[in-house]
Amino acid sequence: MQYKNANSKKILLAIILYLFWVGYFTVNNYIEEKNRIYKEIDTKLISGAKILPLLLSSNFHKKEMNKDTVSKEEDWRNIILISKVADVMGLKYIYSLILKDGKIYFSSSSGTAEERKTHHNLATYFTHYDDVPPEVKMAFDTGKIQFAEYSDKWGDFRSVFIPMLTKGKVTYLVAADIETSYVKSLLKDSLFKSLMNSLWFVMFLVPFIIFYFRELWYSKKALESKVEKRTKELNKTNEKLKKLASTDPLTELFNRRHFESLTEPFLELAKRNDTEIAIIVIDIDNFKKINDTYGHKVGDDVIVDLATILKRGSRQSDIVCRWGGEEFIILLANTNGKSVLTIAEKIRKKVENLVRTLEDGNELKFTISCGVALVNKESNTSIHNVIDRADRALYKAKNSGKNKVVEST
């Protein structure tokens, strides 16, 4: 009897400890998933807000803003364009705010299909934002990015407010909203999955602990097998999610898929305004020889070196992308042929002058070739055609000695 009581106490202790572990696992798993969800949402909000200045005319916020600064026709064109981008990015609203005489006004905004149709609650230029959340004023006061969850007459949102500064030292905010119902649905699904996983563990193991103590070892093996299977499934899912992510893991630049999703609005903007956009296609010269001679690790280091130069050598408004392998693309808005060739040439020279010291003490230098193509409002073409033109110019640079910048004719 004493032996049975001792075993009963051990089983009871095992059950208590096991349930404690399940509870801890559930809470910890939910917290990690919640943090992941918010990180992805906030990244999407920041991307949506930061793209807004590129959709407006280059001097839009440089002007003295008052109720007559922007015409109704220009404001309506901005609403249509920004709304398209908001829809593509899965955001409820993208907009900008200005501070005038102590009051907050919309300077640009997207609108839902219903708002654009009826004009009810449509935030047009110089609409007064009367029930503004306190984070908006905080962003204006501190000059720092602010996140907020709040309700106003347009709905319930999680939002980001990012201060931007014009050359005239005038601050305005770019912002993006996503509905909190969407956030809550993701969190609810995550919590449900965590609870179901935990319940499955409890239902599967508790009966074995209570009634089949002698089989505990075998049930543990079965559990480990199932956990291993589940882990493999999760790893496969994570790999798919990584492929769908917007950035290249090696260089942290935009990947090809995300780049292509952002380019068409820029082409439409160039056609609408009297501006040009340009594509620079960049390829590392003799990259295969570098890989074959020094190994893939050095090859990766060379790719990262080039990516760093492209980040530092491009403007804040440019979109830099790793197109694939050793090939990169830069999209430049509000530019012209002379300035884009200057930028490309500066990048080429920086790469040419870069010296990488290898582990064995030897030095490695490499060069790049660049193809440049421009498009303006008179061009009736797609962004893929512009890239093809830049690619052909790159081909000419390669065939004429490499380490050159060639403009498409």
Coordinates of C-alpha atoms in Angstrom, one line a residue:
M1 CA 0.0 0.0 0.0
Q2 CA 2.8 2.3 0.9
Y3 CA 4.4 1.5 -2.5
K4 CA 1.1 2.3 -4.3
N5 CA 0.7 5.6 -2.3
A6 CA 4.3 6.6 -3.3
N7 CA 3.5 5.9 -6.9
S8 CA 0.2 7.8 -6.7
K9 CA 2.0 10.8 -5.3
K10 CA 4.6 10.6 -8.1
I11 CA 1.8 10.3 -10.7
L12 CA 0.0 13.3 -9.2
L13 CA 3.1 15.3 -9.2
A14 CA 3.8 14.3 -12.8
I15 CA 0.3 15.4 -13.8
I16 CA 0.6 18.8 -12.0
L17 CA 4.1 19.4 -13.5
Y18 CA 2.9 18.4 -16.9
L19 CA -0.2 20.6 -16.8
F20 CA 2.0 23.5 -15.6
W21 CA 4.3 22.9 -18.6
V22 CA 1.3 22.8 -21.0
G23 CA 0.0 26.1 -19.6
Y24 CA 3.4 27.7 -19.9
F25 CA 3.9 26.4 -23.4
T26 CA 0.4 27.7 -24.4
V27 CA 1.0 31.2 -23.0
N28 CA 4.6 31.4 -24.3
N29 CA 3.6 30.2 -27.8
Y30 CA 0.7 32.6 -28.0
I31 CA 2.9 35.6 -26.9
E32 CA 5.5 34.7 -29.5
E33 CA 2.8 34.3 -32.2
K34 CA 1.2 37.6 -31.1
N35 CA 4.6 39.4 -31.4
R36 CA 5.1 37.9 -34.8
I37 CA 1.7 39.0 -36.0
Y38 CA 2.2 42.6 -34.7
K39 CA 5.7 42.7 -36.3
E40 CA 4.3 41.7 -39.7
I41 CA 1.4 44.1 -39.5
D42 CA 3.6 47.0 -38.4
T43 CA 6.1 46.3 -41.2
K44 CA 3.2 46.4 -43.7
L45 CA 2.0 49.7 -42.2
I46 CA 5.4 51.3 -42.4
S47 CA 5.9 50.2 -46.0
G48 CA 2.4 51.6 -46.9
A49 CA 3.1 54.9 -45.2
K50 CA 6.6 55.4 -46.6
I51 CA 5.4 54.8 -50.2
L52 CA 3.0 57.7 -50.0
P53 CA 5.5 60.5 -50.8
L54 CA 6.5 58.7 -53.9
L55 CA 2.9 58.7 -55.2
L56 CA 2.5 62.4 -54.9
S57 CA 4.1 65.1 -57.0
S58 CA 7.7 65.8 -56.0
N59 CA 6.9 69.3 -54.6
F60 CA 3.6 68.4 -53.0
H61 CA 4.4 69.1 -49.4
K62 CA 7.0 71.7 -50.2
K63 CA 4.3 74.2 -51.0
E64 CA 2.6 76.5 -48.5
M65 CA -0.4 74.3 -47.6
N66 CA -3.8 76.0 -47.3
K67 CA -7.3 75.1 -48.5
D68 CA -6.7 76.4 -52.0
T69 CA -3.2 75.0 -52.6
V70 CA -4.4 71.7 -54.2
S71 CA -7.1 71.7 -56.8
K72 CA -10.0 69.3 -56.6
E73 CA -8.8 67.6 -59.8
E74 CA -5.3 66.9 -58.4
D75 CA -6.8 65.8 -55.1
W76 CA -9.1 63.3 -56.9
R77 CA -6.2 61.9 -58.9
N78 CA -4.2 61.4 -55.7
I79 CA -7.2 59.7 -54.0
I80 CA -7.6 57.2 -56.9
L81 CA -3.8 56.4 -57.1
I82 CA -3.3 56.1 -53.3
S83 CA -6.4 53.9 -53.0
K84 CA -5.1 51.5 -55.7
V85 CA -1.8 51.1 -53.7
A86 CA -3.7 50.7 -50.4
D87 CA -5.8 47.9 -52.0
V88 CA -2.8 46.1 -53.4
M89 CA -1.0 46.3 -50.0
G90 CA -4.1 45.1 -48.0
L91 CA -4.4 48.4 -46.0
K92 CA -7.6 50.2 -45.2
Y93 CA -6.2 53.7 -45.6
I94 CA -2.9 55.5 -46.6
Y95 CA -2.8 59.2 -46.0
S96 CA -0.8 62.3 -45.0
L97 CA -1.5 64.9 -42.3
I98 CA -0.4 68.5 -41.9
L99 CA -0.5 70.8 -38.9
K100 CA -2.0 74.2 -39.6
D101 CA -2.8 76.8 -37.0
G102 CA -2.9 74.2 -34.2
K103 CA -5.3 72.0 -36.2
I104 CA -4.7 68.7 -38.0
Y105 CA -5.8 68.4 -41.7
F106 CA -5.6 65.7 -44.4
S107 CA -3.3 66.7 -47.2
S108 CA -3.8 63.4 -49.1
S109 CA -5.7 60.2 -48.5
S110 CA -7.0 57.0 -50.0
G111 CA -10.6 56.1 -49.8
T112 CA -12.7 52.9 -49.9
A113 CA -14.8 52.1 -53.0
E114 CA -18.0 53.1 -51.2
E115 CA -16.4 56.4 -50.1
R116 CA -15.2 57.2 -53.6
K117 CA -18.6 56.4 -55.0
T118 CA -20.8 58.4 -52.5
H119 CA -18.1 60.9 -51.2
H120 CA -19.5 60.2 -47.7
N121 CA -16.7 60.3 -45.1
L122 CA -14.2 60.7 -47.9
A123 CA -11.1 62.5 -46.6
T124 CA -10.4 65.0 -49.3
Y125 CA -7.6 67.6 -49.3
F126 CA -7.7 70.0 -46.2
T127 CA -10.4 67.9 -44.5
H128 CA -10.2 68.7 -40.7
Y129 CA -9.3 65.7 -38.6
D130 CA -11.3 66.5 -35.5
D131 CA -11.2 63.3 -33.5
V132 CA -7.5 62.8 -34.1
P133 CA -5.7 60.2 -31.7
P134 CA -3.2 61.7 -29.3
E135 CA -0.4 59.7 -31.0
V136 CA -0.7 62.1 -34.0
K137 CA 0.1 65.2 -32.0
M138 CA 2.9 63.2 -30.2
A139 CA 4.4 62.4 -33.6
F140 CA 4.3 66.1 -34.6
D141 CA 5.8 67.1 -31.2
T142 CA 8.5 64.5 -30.9
G143 CA 9.4 63.9 -34.6
K144 CA 9.4 60.2 -33.8
I145 CA 7.3 57.4 -35.4
Q146 CA 4.2 56.4 -33.4
F147 CA 1.9 53.4 -33.4
A148 CA -1.7 53.6 -32.2
E149 CA -4.9 51.6 -31.8
Y150 CA -8.0 53.8 -31.7
S151 CA -11.5 54.4 -33.0
D152 CA -12.8 57.3 -35.0
K153 CA -15.7 58.0 -37.4
W154 CA -14.0 55.9 -40.1
G155 CA -13.7 52.8 -37.9
D156 CA -11.3 50.9 -35.5
F157 CA -7.7 50.8 -36.5
R158 CA -4.1 50.0 -35.8
S159 CA -2.1 52.8 -37.4
V160 CA 1.4 54.1 -37.9
F161 CA 2.3 57.9 -38.0
I162 CA 5.7 58.7 -39.4
P163 CA 7.0 62.3 -39.3
M164 CA 8.6 63.5 -42.6
L165 CA 10.6 66.8 -43.0
T166 CA 10.6 68.9 -46.1
K167 CA 13.7 70.8 -47.1
G168 CA 12.0 73.9 -45.7
K169 CA 12.0 72.2 -42.3
V170 CA 8.2 71.8 -42.3
T171 CA 6.9 68.5 -40.7
Y172 CA 4.1 66.5 -42.1
L173 CA 3.0 62.9 -41.3
V174 CA 2.6 59.9 -43.5
A175 CA 0.2 57.3 -42.1
A176 CA -1.4 54.0 -42.8
D177 CA -4.3 52.1 -41.2
I178 CA -5.3 48.5 -40.9
E179 CA -8.6 47.5 -39.3
T180 CA -8.3 46.1 -35.8
S181 CA -10.9 43.5 -36.6
Y182 CA -8.4 42.0 -39.0
V183 CA -5.7 42.1 -36.2
K184 CA -8.1 40.6 -33.7
S185 CA -9.1 37.8 -36.1
L186 CA -5.4 36.8 -36.5
L187 CA -4.9 36.9 -32.7
K188 CA -8.1 34.9 -32.2
D189 CA -7.0 32.2 -34.7
S190 CA -3.6 32.1 -33.1
L191 CA -5.0 31.7 -29.6
F192 CA -7.5 29.0 -30.8
K193 CA -4.6 27.0 -32.4
S194 CA -2.5 27.3 -29.3
L195 CA -5.4 26.1 -27.1
M196 CA -6.2 23.3 -29.5
N197 CA -2.6 22.1 -29.6
S198 CA -2.4 22.3 -25.8
L199 CA -5.7 20.4 -25.4
W200 CA -4.5 17.8 -27.8
F201 CA -1.4 17.3 -25.7
V202 CA -3.4 17.0 -22.5
M203 CA -6.0 14.7 -23.9
F204 CA -3.3 12.5 -25.5
L205 CA -1.0 12.2 -22.6
V206 CA -3.0 12.6 -19.4
P207 CA -4.9 9.3 -19.9
F208 CA -1.6 7.5 -20.5
I209 CA 0.0 9.0 -17.3
I210 CA -3.1 8.1 -15.2
F211 CA -4.0 4.7 -16.5
Y212 CA -0.9 3.4 -18.3
F213 CA 2.0 4.4 -16.2
R214 CA 3.9 1.3 -17.3
E215 CA 3.4 2.5 -20.9
L216 CA 4.7 5.9 -20.2
W217 CA 8.0 5.3 -21.9
Y218 CA 6.3 4.2 -25.1
S219 CA 3.8 7.0 -25.1
K220 CA 6.7 9.5 -24.7
K221 CA 8.3 8.0 -27.8
A222 CA 5.0 8.3 -29.7
L223 CA 4.7 11.9 -28.6
E224 CA 8.2 12.8 -29.6
S225 CA 7.5 11.2 -33.0
K226 CA 4.3 13.3 -33.4
V227 CA 6.1 16.4 -32.3
E228 CA 8.9 15.7 -34.8
K229 CA 6.4 15.3 -37.5
R230 CA 4.6 18.5 -36.5
T231 CA 7.9 20.3 -36.4
K232 CA 8.7 19.2 -39.9
E233 CA 5.3 20.4 -41.1
L234 CA 5.9 23.8 -39.4
N235 CA 9.3 24.0 -40.9
K236 CA 7.9 23.5 -44.4
T237 CA 5.2 26.1 -43.7
N238 CA 7.9 28.5 -42.5
E239 CA 9.9 28.0 -45.6
K240 CA 6.9 28.8 -47.7
L241 CA 6.3 32.0 -45.6
K242 CA 9.9 33.0 -46.1
K243 CA 9.5 32.7 -49.9
L244 CA 6.5 35.0 -49.7
A245 CA 8.3 37.6 -47.5
S246 CA 9.2 40.9 -49.1
T247 CA 12.9 40.9 -48.5
D248 CA 15.9 38.9 -49.7
P249 CA 17.4 37.2 -46.6
L250 CA 21.1 37.6 -47.6
T251 CA 21.1 41.3 -48.5
E252 CA 17.9 42.5 -46.7
L253 CA 16.9 44.3 -49.9
F254 CA 13.5 44.0 -51.5
N255 CA 13.1 40.7 -53.4
R256 CA 11.8 40.4 -57.0
R257 CA 8.2 39.6 -56.0
H258 CA 7.9 42.6 -53.7
F259 CA 9.7 44.9 -56.2
E260 CA 7.2 44.0 -59.0
S261 CA 4.3 44.7 -56.7
L262 CA 5.5 48.3 -56.2
T263 CA 6.6 49.3 -59.7
E264 CA 3.3 49.9 -61.6
P265 CA 2.1 52.8 -59.4
F266 CA 5.4 54.6 -60.2
L267 CA 5.0 54.1 -63.9
E268 CA 1.4 55.5 -63.6
L269 CA 2.8 58.4 -61.7
A270 CA 5.4 59.2 -64.4
K271 CA 2.7 59.1 -67.0
R272 CA 0.4 61.4 -65.0
N273 CA 3.0 64.0 -64.0
D274 CA 5.6 65.6 -66.2
T275 CA 8.4 63.4 -64.6
E276 CA 10.6 60.5 -65.5
I277 CA 11.4 57.3 -63.8
A278 CA 14.5 55.2 -64.5
I279 CA 15.6 51.6 -64.1
I280 CA 19.2 50.6 -63.4
V281 CA 20.0 47.0 -63.9
I282 CA 23.3 46.0 -62.2
D283 CA 25.3 42.8 -62.6
I284 CA 28.6 41.8 -61.0
D285 CA 31.3 41.2 -63.6
N286 CA 32.9 37.7 -63.7
F287 CA 30.9 36.6 -60.6
K288 CA 31.1 32.9 -61.5
K289 CA 34.9 33.2 -61.5
I290 CA 34.8 34.7 -58.0
N291 CA 32.7 31.8 -56.8
D292 CA 34.9 29.2 -58.5
T293 CA 38.1 30.8 -57.3
Y294 CA 37.3 31.8 -53.7
G295 CA 34.2 29.8 -52.8
H296 CA 30.5 30.7 -52.3
K297 CA 31.1 32.3 -48.9
V298 CA 33.3 35.0 -50.5
G299 CA 30.7 35.2 -53.3
D300 CA 28.0 35.9 -50.8
D301 CA 30.3 38.5 -49.1
V302 CA 30.7 40.3 -52.5
I303 CA 26.9 40.3 -53.0
V304 CA 26.5 41.8 -49.5
D305 CA 29.2 44.4 -50.2
L306 CA 27.4 45.5 -53.4
A307 CA 24.1 45.6 -51.6
T308 CA 25.6 47.9 -49.0
I309 CA 26.9 50.3 -51.6
L310 CA 23.5 50.3 -53.4
K311 CA 21.7 51.2 -50.2
R312 CA 24.1 54.0 -49.4
G313 CA 24.4 55.2 -53.0
S314 CA 20.7 55.4 -53.7
R315 CA 18.2 58.1 -52.6
Q316 CA 15.6 57.6 -49.9
S317 CA 12.9 57.6 -52.6
D318 CA 14.5 54.9 -54.7
I319 CA 13.6 51.2 -54.6
V320 CA 16.6 48.9 -54.5
C321 CA 16.0 45.2 -55.2
R322 CA 18.1 42.0 -55.5
W323 CA 16.6 40.7 -58.8
G324 CA 18.3 37.3 -58.5
G325 CA 21.8 35.8 -58.2
E326 CA 24.4 38.6 -58.7
E327 CA 21.8 40.9 -60.5
F328 CA 20.3 43.9 -58.8
I329 CA 17.7 46.6 -59.9
I330 CA 17.2 50.2 -58.8
L331 CA 14.0 52.1 -59.6
L332 CA 14.4 55.9 -59.4
A333 CA 11.4 58.2 -59.4
N334 CA 11.4 61.9 -60.3
T335 CA 14.7 61.8 -62.1
N336 CA 16.1 62.5 -65.5
G337 CA 18.7 60.9 -67.8
K338 CA 21.6 63.0 -66.7
S339 CA 21.1 62.4 -62.9
V340 CA 20.4 58.7 -63.2
L341 CA 23.6 58.2 -65.3
T342 CA 25.5 60.2 -62.6
I343 CA 24.1 58.0 -59.9
A344 CA 24.9 54.8 -61.8
E345 CA 28.4 56.0 -62.5
K346 CA 29.0 56.9 -58.8
I347 CA 27.9 53.4 -57.8
R348 CA 30.2 51.9 -60.4
K349 CA 33.2 53.9 -59.2
K350 CA 32.5 53.0 -55.5
V351 CA 32.5 49.3 -56.4
E352 CA 35.6 49.7 -58.5
N353 CA 37.5 51.3 -55.6
L354 CA 36.3 48.8 -53.0
V355 CA 39.0 46.4 -51.7
R356 CA 38.0 43.3 -49.7
T357 CA 40.6 41.6 -47.6
L358 CA 40.2 37.9 -47.5
E359 CA 40.9 35.5 -44.6
D360 CA 44.3 34.5 -46.2
G361 CA 45.4 38.1 -46.4
N362 CA 44.9 38.5 -50.1
E363 CA 42.9 41.3 -51.5
L364 CA 39.9 41.0 -53.8
K365 CA 38.5 43.7 -56.1
F366 CA 35.5 43.3 -58.4
T367 CA 33.5 45.5 -60.8
I368 CA 30.0 45.9 -62.1
S369 CA 28.2 46.7 -65.3
C370 CA 25.1 48.8 -65.4
G371 CA 22.2 49.1 -67.9
V372 CA 20.0 52.2 -67.7
A373 CA 16.5 52.8 -69.2
L374 CA 14.1 55.8 -68.7
V375 CA 10.4 56.3 -69.1
N376 CA 8.2 59.4 -69.0
K377 CA 4.6 60.2 -69.4
E378 CA 4.9 60.0 -73.2
S379 CA 6.0 56.4 -73.1
N380 CA 3.3 53.8 -73.7
T381 CA 5.0 50.9 -72.1
S382 CA 5.0 48.5 -69.1
I383 CA 7.6 48.4 -66.4
H384 CA 8.7 45.0 -67.7
N385 CA 9.5 46.6 -71.0
V386 CA 11.6 49.2 -69.3
I387 CA 13.5 46.5 -67.4
D388 CA 14.0 44.6 -70.7
R389 CA 15.5 47.8 -72.2
A390 CA 17.8 48.3 -69.2
D391 CA 18.8 44.6 -69.5
R392 CA 19.7 45.0 -73.1
A393 CA 21.8 48.0 -72.2
L394 CA 23.5 45.9 -69.5
Y395 CA 24.2 43.3 -72.2
K396 CA 25.9 46.0 -74.3
A397 CA 28.0 47.0 -71.3
K398 CA 29.1 43.4 -70.8
N399 CA 30.0 42.9 -74.4
S400 CA 31.9 46.1 -74.7
G401 CA 34.5 45.4 -71.9
K402 CA 32.4 45.4 -68.7
N403 CA 32.8 47.8 -65.8
K404 CA 30.6 50.3 -67.7
V405 CA 27.4 52.2 -67.5
V406 CA 25.3 52.0 -70.8
E407 CA 22.1 53.9 -71.4
S408 CA 19.3 52.3 -73.4
T409 CA 18.7 54.1 -76.7

